């Protein structure tokens, strides 16, 4: 095993099952992604408006074998060619994580290949580093990483020390993650699941200044519970979600919401394009204003943290990094501040296994293989 850890030859098979995507990917040491297979459970959980943990575990069980086989086939790779197997150990849903983890452990044991445990959040960061490697444009260190998804809104300072990545958590949400707020607001407004892409597509048709939500304030009590060192970089999105609810309750939007929900339920594979004619101007303004408030907050705190920690570049990753307004505004502000900014490549912003395999390469080279008693860590933190 130690011999394999010394070179970038071969392929790493990455496995990811922390939430509602069963994913497997093959990534070479030079960052080439040979296969990136994802079995999405969106249609299943969409009926419930959110991920149902028991259903997710069962779907992972059904999908894990076929997804790994598909990735191996697509890459033209034999199990004997693998340098290692990488798997997400956490954070995520316990039952969901266990499926990928046990499968990876079984493969590692039976093939005699090293097993590398990867933190899902580190994976999201490596989705961007992988893209930078592909474009041959590495980000100057230290890097400020914003990981913004359905489960997380975290800021990390990241740098390498003798080839190994080191992380320091400098900001996080004290309640809902940004993606969760997108999902809940979309559900409230009778749109599809997950809500982010629906709000993203519809927001361009509304006036983002129509509903002045104002800057997001984090309650002093929440400050004390979270990181006292950097309270200015804490996020909170549950108040904004409640403000949208209050707006709906105090304006005549409810009949339109019910009608939209019913109409979309009758459209097979409904898209945001189907929702647009079902939204009046006031609803579109509310959607645009909500998105503006989220992006304003992410932008303001990320760039303030970059300045406070003397970051030499910024990366944004996680499902919400796909948002068009977020990308446009981060790109614009970064150019003004002369800071390089990078986002995940196509297909790598939402959960995938290529990012898990990519994060595993430096660990394999440093000989950081997993202990045999590795188990799922639903609340695993990244960095100190
Ligand atoms: O990273 P991800 O696939 O899974 C988690 O680790 O949570 O992120 C999923 C989240 C969902 O909340 C989804 O609504 C959000 O990312 N999302 C978006 C967009 N695409 C996905 N949010 C805003 N705009 C988008 N275009
Ligand atoms: Zn994720």
Coordinates of C-alpha atoms and ligand atoms in Angstrom, one line a residue:
X1 CA 0.0 0.0 0.0
X2 CA 2.8 2.4 0.8
X3 CA 4.3 2.0 -2.6
X4 CA 1.1 3.1 -4.3
X5 CA 1.0 6.2 -2.1
X6 CA 4.2 7.5 -3.7
X7 CA 3.1 8.2 -7.2
X8 CA 0.3 9.9 -9.2
X9 CA 0.1 7.0 -11.5
X10 CA -3.2 5.2 -11.8
X11 CA -6.7 6.1 -10.9
X12 CA -8.7 6.9 -7.8
X13 CA -12.2 5.6 -7.6
X14 CA -14.3 8.1 -5.6
X15 CA -17.6 7.2 -4.0
X16 CA -20.1 9.8 -2.6
X17 CA -23.4 9.0 -0.9
X18 CA -23.7 11.7 1.9
X19 CA -27.2 13.0 0.9
X20 CA -29.4 12.3 -2.1
X21 CA -27.0 11.6 -4.9
X22 CA -25.2 8.2 -5.3
X23 CA -22.1 9.0 -7.2
X24 CA -18.9 7.3 -8.4
X25 CA -16.0 8.9 -10.4
X26 CA -12.6 8.0 -11.7
X27 CA -10.0 10.7 -11.4
X28 CA -6.3 10.5 -12.5
X29 CA -3.5 12.0 -10.5
X30 CA -3.1 14.8 -13.1
X31 CA -6.7 15.9 -12.4
X32 CA -8.3 14.3 -15.5
X33 CA -11.8 13.1 -14.8
X34 CA -12.4 9.9 -16.7
X35 CA -15.9 9.2 -15.5
X36 CA -18.3 11.1 -13.2
X37 CA -21.5 9.1 -12.8
X38 CA -24.4 10.5 -10.6
X39 CA -27.7 8.7 -9.8
X40 CA -29.9 11.6 -8.6
X41 CA -32.8 11.0 -6.3
X42 CA -34.4 14.4 -7.0
X43 CA -37.5 13.0 -8.5
X44 CA -38.1 10.7 -5.5
X45 CA -37.6 13.4 -2.8
X46 CA -39.2 16.1 -4.8
X47 CA -42.6 14.6 -4.0
X48 CA -41.9 15.4 -0.3
X49 CA -40.3 18.8 -0.9
X50 CA -37.1 17.7 0.8
X51 CA -34.8 14.7 1.4
X52 CA -36.3 11.8 3.3
X53 CA -33.4 10.1 5.0
X54 CA -34.8 6.5 5.0
X55 CA -35.7 6.7 1.4
X56 CA -32.3 8.1 0.6
X57 CA -30.5 5.1 2.2
X58 CA -32.6 2.6 0.4
X59 CA -32.0 4.3 -3.0
X60 CA -28.2 4.4 -2.3
X61 CA -28.3 0.7 -1.6
X62 CA -30.1 0.1 -4.9
X63 CA -27.8 2.4 -6.9
X64 CA -24.3 2.0 -5.5
X65 CA -23.2 -1.1 -7.4
X66 CA -24.6 -0.1 -10.8
X67 CA -23.1 3.5 -10.4
X68 CA -19.6 2.2 -9.5
X69 CA -19.8 -0.3 -12.4
X70 CA -20.9 2.4 -14.8
X71 CA -18.0 4.7 -13.8
X72 CA -15.4 1.9 -14.2
X73 CA -16.9 1.0 -17.6
X74 CA -17.0 4.6 -18.8
X75 CA -13.4 5.2 -17.7
X76 CA -12.3 1.9 -19.3
X77 CA -10.7 1.1 -16.0
X78 CA -10.1 -2.3 -14.3
X79 CA -10.2 -2.6 -10.5
X80 CA -6.6 -3.8 -10.7
X81 CA -5.7 -0.4 -12.2
X82 CA -6.9 1.6 -9.2
X83 CA -4.3 3.4 -7.0
X84 CA -6.9 3.8 -4.2
X85 CA -10.6 4.0 -3.3
X86 CA -11.8 7.3 -1.8
X87 CA -15.1 7.7 0.1
X88 CA -17.0 10.5 1.8
X89 CA -16.9 9.8 5.6
X90 CA -19.1 12.9 6.5
X91 CA -20.8 15.2 7.1
X92 CA -24.1 14.0 5.9
X93 CA -27.0 11.6 6.7
X94 CA -25.8 8.7 8.8
X95 CA -27.6 5.9 6.9
X96 CA -26.7 7.4 3.5
X97 CA -23.0 7.8 4.3
X98 CA -22.8 4.2 5.6
X99 CA -23.9 2.7 2.2
X100 CA -21.0 4.4 0.3
X101 CA -18.6 3.8 3.1
X102 CA -19.3 0.1 3.5
X103 CA -19.1 -0.5 -0.2
X104 CA -15.8 1.3 -0.4
X105 CA -14.4 -0.6 2.6
X106 CA -15.5 -3.9 1.0
X107 CA -13.8 -3.0 -2.3
X108 CA -10.6 -1.8 -0.5
X109 CA -10.4 -4.9 1.6
X110 CA -11.1 -7.4 -1.2
X111 CA -8.8 -5.6 -3.7
X112 CA -6.0 -4.9 -1.2
X113 CA -6.1 -1.2 -2.3
X114 CA -5.7 1.8 0.1
X115 CA -8.9 3.5 1.4
X116 CA -8.9 7.3 1.7
X117 CA -11.5 9.0 3.8
X118 CA -12.7 12.4 2.5
X119 CA -14.7 15.2 4.2
X120 CA -17.6 16.1 2.0
X121 CA -16.8 19.8 2.5
X122 CA -13.2 19.3 1.5
X123 CA -14.6 17.6 -1.6
X124 CA -16.5 20.7 -2.6
X125 CA -13.3 22.8 -2.3
X126 CA -11.5 20.3 -4.5
X127 CA -14.2 20.5 -7.1
X128 CA -12.9 24.0 -7.8
X129 CA -9.2 23.1 -7.3
X130 CA -9.8 20.3 -9.9
X131 CA -11.2 22.9 -12.3
X132 CA -8.1 25.2 -11.7
X133 CA -5.8 22.2 -12.3
X134 CA -7.7 21.4 -15.6
X135 CA -7.3 25.1 -16.7
X136 CA -3.6 25.1 -15.5
X137 CA -4.4 28.2 -13.5
X138 CA -3.7 27.4 -9.8
X139 CA -5.2 29.8 -7.2
X140 CA -2.7 31.9 -5.2
X141 CA -2.7 30.8 -1.5
X142 CA -4.0 31.3 1.0
X143 CA -7.4 30.8 -0.5
X144 CA -10.7 31.8 1.1
X145 CA -13.3 29.1 0.3
X146 CA -17.0 29.7 0.5
X147 CA -18.8 26.3 0.5
X148 CA -22.5 27.1 0.0
X149 CA -24.9 24.2 -0.5
X150 CA -28.2 22.8 0.8
X151 CA -26.5 21.7 4.0
X152 CA -23.7 24.2 4.5
X153 CA -22.7 27.8 4.4
X154 CA -19.1 27.8 5.5
X155 CA -16.0 29.9 5.0
X156 CA -12.5 28.4 5.2
X157 CA -9.0 29.6 4.8
X158 CA -7.1 27.0 2.9
X159 CA -3.4 26.6 2.1
X160 CA -0.9 23.8 1.4
X161 CA 1.9 22.6 3.7
X162 CA 4.3 20.2 2.0
X163 CA 1.6 19.1 -0.4
X164 CA -1.1 18.6 2.2
X165 CA -4.1 20.9 2.4
X166 CA -4.8 22.7 5.7
X167 CA -8.1 24.3 6.5
X168 CA -9.3 26.8 9.1
X169 CA -13.0 27.4 9.5
X170 CA -13.6 31.2 9.8
X171 CA -17.4 31.5 9.2
X172 CA -20.6 29.4 9.2
X173 CA -24.3 29.6 9.3
X174 CA -26.0 29.6 12.8
X175 CA -29.2 28.2 11.4
X176 CA -30.3 27.4 7.8
X177 CA -27.8 27.0 5.0
X178 CA -28.2 29.3 2.0
X179 CA -29.4 26.4 -0.3
X180 CA -31.9 25.3 2.3
X181 CA -33.3 28.9 2.3
X182 CA -33.6 28.7 -1.6
X183 CA -35.4 25.3 -1.2
X184 CA -37.8 26.4 1.5
X185 CA -38.7 29.7 -0.2
X186 CA -39.3 27.9 -3.5
X187 CA -41.6 25.4 -1.7
X188 CA -43.4 28.3 0.0
X189 CA -44.0 29.9 -3.4
X190 CA -45.3 26.7 -5.0
X191 CA -42.2 26.1 -7.2
X192 CA -40.3 22.9 -7.8
X193 CA -37.6 21.0 -5.9
X194 CA -34.7 21.7 -5.3
X195 CA -35.6 25.3 -5.3
X196 CA -32.3 27.0 -6.2
X197 CA -32.4 26.5 -9.9
X198 CA -36.1 27.6 -10.0
X199 CA -35.4 30.8 -8.1
X200 CA -32.2 31.4 -10.2
X201 CA -34.2 31.1 -13.5
X202 CA -37.2 33.2 -12.3
X203 CA -35.3 36.0 -10.5
X204 CA -34.1 37.5 -13.8
X205 CA -37.8 38.4 -14.6
X206 CA -38.3 40.3 -11.3
X207 CA -37.1 43.6 -9.8
X208 CA -34.5 42.8 -7.0
X209 CA -35.1 46.2 -5.4
X210 CA -38.9 45.7 -5.1
X211 CA -38.9 44.2 -1.6
X212 CA -36.3 45.9 0.6
X213 CA -35.3 43.0 2.9
X214 CA -32.3 44.9 4.2
X215 CA -29.0 43.5 5.4
X216 CA -29.2 40.2 7.3
X217 CA -28.5 40.6 11.0
X218 CA -27.2 37.7 13.1
X219 CA -28.7 37.7 16.6
X220 CA -26.2 38.3 19.5
X221 CA -27.2 35.0 21.2
X222 CA -26.2 33.1 18.0
X223 CA -22.8 34.9 18.1
X224 CA -22.0 33.5 21.5
X225 CA -22.9 29.9 20.5
X226 CA -20.8 30.0 17.4
X227 CA -17.3 31.1 16.7
X228 CA -16.6 34.0 19.1
X229 CA -13.3 34.7 17.2
X230 CA -15.0 35.9 14.0
X231 CA -18.7 36.7 14.7
X232 CA -18.8 39.1 11.8
X233 CA -18.5 36.1 9.4
X234 CA -21.5 34.2 10.7
X235 CA -24.4 33.7 8.4
X236 CA -28.2 33.3 9.2
X237 CA -30.9 32.7 6.6
X238 CA -33.9 31.6 8.7
X239 CA -34.9 35.2 9.4
X240 CA -35.0 36.0 5.7
X241 CA -37.1 32.9 5.0
X242 CA -39.5 34.0 7.7
X243 CA -39.6 37.5 6.2
X244 CA -40.6 36.0 2.8
X245 CA -43.3 34.0 4.6
X246 CA -44.6 37.2 6.3
X247 CA -44.6 39.0 3.0
X248 CA -46.8 36.2 1.5
X249 CA -49.1 36.3 4.5
X250 CA -49.6 40.1 4.3
X251 CA -50.0 40.4 0.5
X252 CA -52.6 38.7 -1.7
X253 CA -50.2 36.0 -3.1
X254 CA -51.7 32.8 -1.6
X255 CA -54.4 32.0 -4.3
X256 CA -51.7 32.4 -7.0
X257 CA -49.4 30.0 -5.0
X258 CA -52.1 27.4 -4.7
X259 CA -52.9 27.6 -8.4
X260 CA -49.3 27.4 -9.4
X261 CA -48.6 24.4 -7.2
X262 CA -51.6 22.6 -8.6
X263 CA -50.8 23.5 -12.2
X264 CA -47.1 22.4 -11.9
X265 CA -48.2 19.1 -10.2
X266 CA -49.9 18.2 -13.4
X267 CA -46.9 18.9 -15.6
X268 CA -44.6 15.9 -16.0
X269 CA -40.9 16.9 -15.4
X270 CA -42.0 20.6 -14.9
X271 CA -39.2 23.2 -15.4
X272 CA -38.9 26.8 -14.3
X273 CA -40.1 27.7 -17.8
X274 CA -43.4 26.1 -17.0
X275 CA -43.6 28.2 -13.8
X276 CA -42.9 31.6 -15.5
X277 CA -46.4 32.2 -17.0
X278 CA -47.9 31.1 -13.7
X279 CA -46.1 33.9 -11.7
X280 CA -47.4 37.5 -11.5
X281 CA -45.1 40.5 -11.3
X282 CA -45.3 40.7 -7.5
X283 CA -44.2 37.1 -7.1
X284 CA -41.3 37.6 -9.5
X285 CA -40.3 40.7 -7.6
X286 CA -40.3 38.8 -4.3
X287 CA -38.2 36.0 -5.8
X288 CA -35.7 38.5 -7.3
X289 CA -35.5 40.4 -4.0
X290 CA -35.0 37.2 -1.9
X291 CA -32.1 36.1 -4.2
X292 CA -30.6 39.6 -4.1
X293 CA -30.7 39.5 -0.2
X294 CA -28.9 36.1 -0.1
X295 CA -26.3 37.0 -2.7
X296 CA -25.7 40.4 -1.0
X297 CA -25.0 38.7 2.3
X298 CA -22.7 36.0 0.9
X299 CA -20.8 38.6 -1.1
X300 CA -20.4 41.1 1.7
X301 CA -19.2 38.6 4.3
X302 CA -17.0 36.6 1.9
X303 CA -15.1 39.7 0.7
X304 CA -14.8 41.1 4.2
X305 CA -13.3 37.8 5.4
X306 CA -10.9 37.7 2.4
X307 CA -9.7 41.1 3.5
X308 CA -9.5 40.2 7.2
X309 CA -7.5 37.0 6.6
X310 CA -5.4 38.4 3.7
X311 CA -6.6 35.8 1.3
X312 CA -4.9 36.0 -2.1
X313 CA -7.8 34.3 -4.0
X314 CA -11.4 33.2 -3.5
X315 CA -13.2 30.0 -4.5
X316 CA -17.0 29.4 -4.3
X317 CA -18.3 25.8 -4.3
X318 CA -21.4 23.8 -3.5
X319 CA -24.8 23.7 -5.2
X320 CA -25.5 27.4 -4.7
X321 CA -22.3 28.2 -6.6
X322 CA -24.3 27.4 -9.7
X323 CA -26.4 30.5 -9.2
X324 CA -26.0 33.0 -12.0
X325 CA -26.4 36.2 -10.0
X326 CA -23.9 34.9 -7.4
X327 CA -21.3 34.1 -10.1
X328 CA -21.8 37.4 -11.9
X329 CA -21.5 39.5 -8.7
X330 CA -18.6 37.6 -7.2
X331 CA -16.7 37.8 -10.5
X332 CA -17.4 41.5 -10.7
X333 CA -16.4 42.3 -7.1
X334 CA -13.3 40.1 -7.4
X335 CA -12.2 41.9 -10.5
X336 CA -12.6 45.3 -8.7
X337 CA -10.5 44.0 -5.8
X338 CA -8.0 42.4 -8.1
X339 CA -8.5 39.0 -6.4
X340 CA -8.7 35.8 -8.6
X341 CA -12.0 34.0 -8.0
X342 CA -12.9 30.5 -9.2
X343 CA -16.0 28.3 -9.4
X344 CA -16.6 24.6 -10.0
X345 CA -16.6 23.3 -13.6
X346 CA -19.7 22.0 -15.3
X347 CA -21.4 19.2 -13.3
X348 CA -19.1 19.7 -10.3
X349 CA -21.0 22.3 -8.3
X350 CA -23.6 19.9 -6.9
X351 CA -22.7 16.7 -5.1
X352 CA -20.5 14.4 -7.1
X353 CA -17.7 11.9 -6.6
X354 CA -15.0 13.4 -8.8
X355 CA -14.5 16.0 -6.1
X356 CA -14.1 13.2 -3.5
X357 CA -11.5 11.4 -5.7
X358 CA -9.7 14.8 -6.4
X359 CA -9.5 15.6 -2.6
X360 CA -8.1 12.1 -2.0
X361 CA -5.1 12.4 -4.3
X362 CA -3.0 14.7 -1.9
X363 CA -4.0 12.4 1.0
X364 CA -2.9 9.3 -0.9
X365 CA 0.4 10.9 -1.8
X366 CA 1.0 11.9 1.9
X367 CA 0.2 8.3 2.9
X368 CA -3.0 9.4 4.8
X369 CA -5.0 6.2 4.4
X370 CA -8.0 5.4 6.5
X371 CA -7.9 3.2 9.6
X372 CA -9.8 -0.1 9.3
X373 CA -12.4 1.0 11.9
X374 CA -13.4 4.0 9.7
X375 CA -17.1 4.8 10.1
X376 CA -19.6 7.4 9.1
X377 CA -19.3 10.8 10.8
X378 CA -22.6 12.7 10.2
X379 CA -21.3 15.8 12.0
X380 CA -17.7 15.8 10.8
X381 CA -16.1 19.2 10.8
X382 CA -13.4 20.4 8.5
X383 CA -10.3 22.1 9.8
X384 CA -9.8 23.7 13.1
Ligands
LIG1 O1 -24.0 20.7 -3.0 P1 -25.4 20.2 -3.2 O2 -25.7 19.4 -4.4 O3 -25.8 19.3 -2.0 C1 -25.5 19.6 -0.7 O4 -24.4 19.2 -0.2 O5 -26.4 20.2 0.0 O6 -26.3 21.5 -3.1 C2 -27.7 21.5 -3.3 C3 -28.3 22.8 -3.0 C4 -29.8 22.9 -3.0 O7 -30.2 23.6 -1.8 C5 -30.2 23.6 -4.3 O8 -31.4 24.4 -4.2 C6 -29.0 24.6 -4.4 O9 -27.9 23.8 -4.0 N1 -28.8 25.0 -5.8 C7 -28.9 26.3 -6.2 C8 -28.7 26.3 -7.6 N2 -28.5 25.0 -8.0 C9 -28.6 24.2 -6.9 N3 -29.1 27.4 -5.4 C10 -29.2 28.6 -6.1 N4 -29.1 28.7 -7.5 C11 -28.8 27.6 -8.2 N5 -28.7 27.7 -9.6
LIG2 ZN1 -22.6 18.9 -1.0

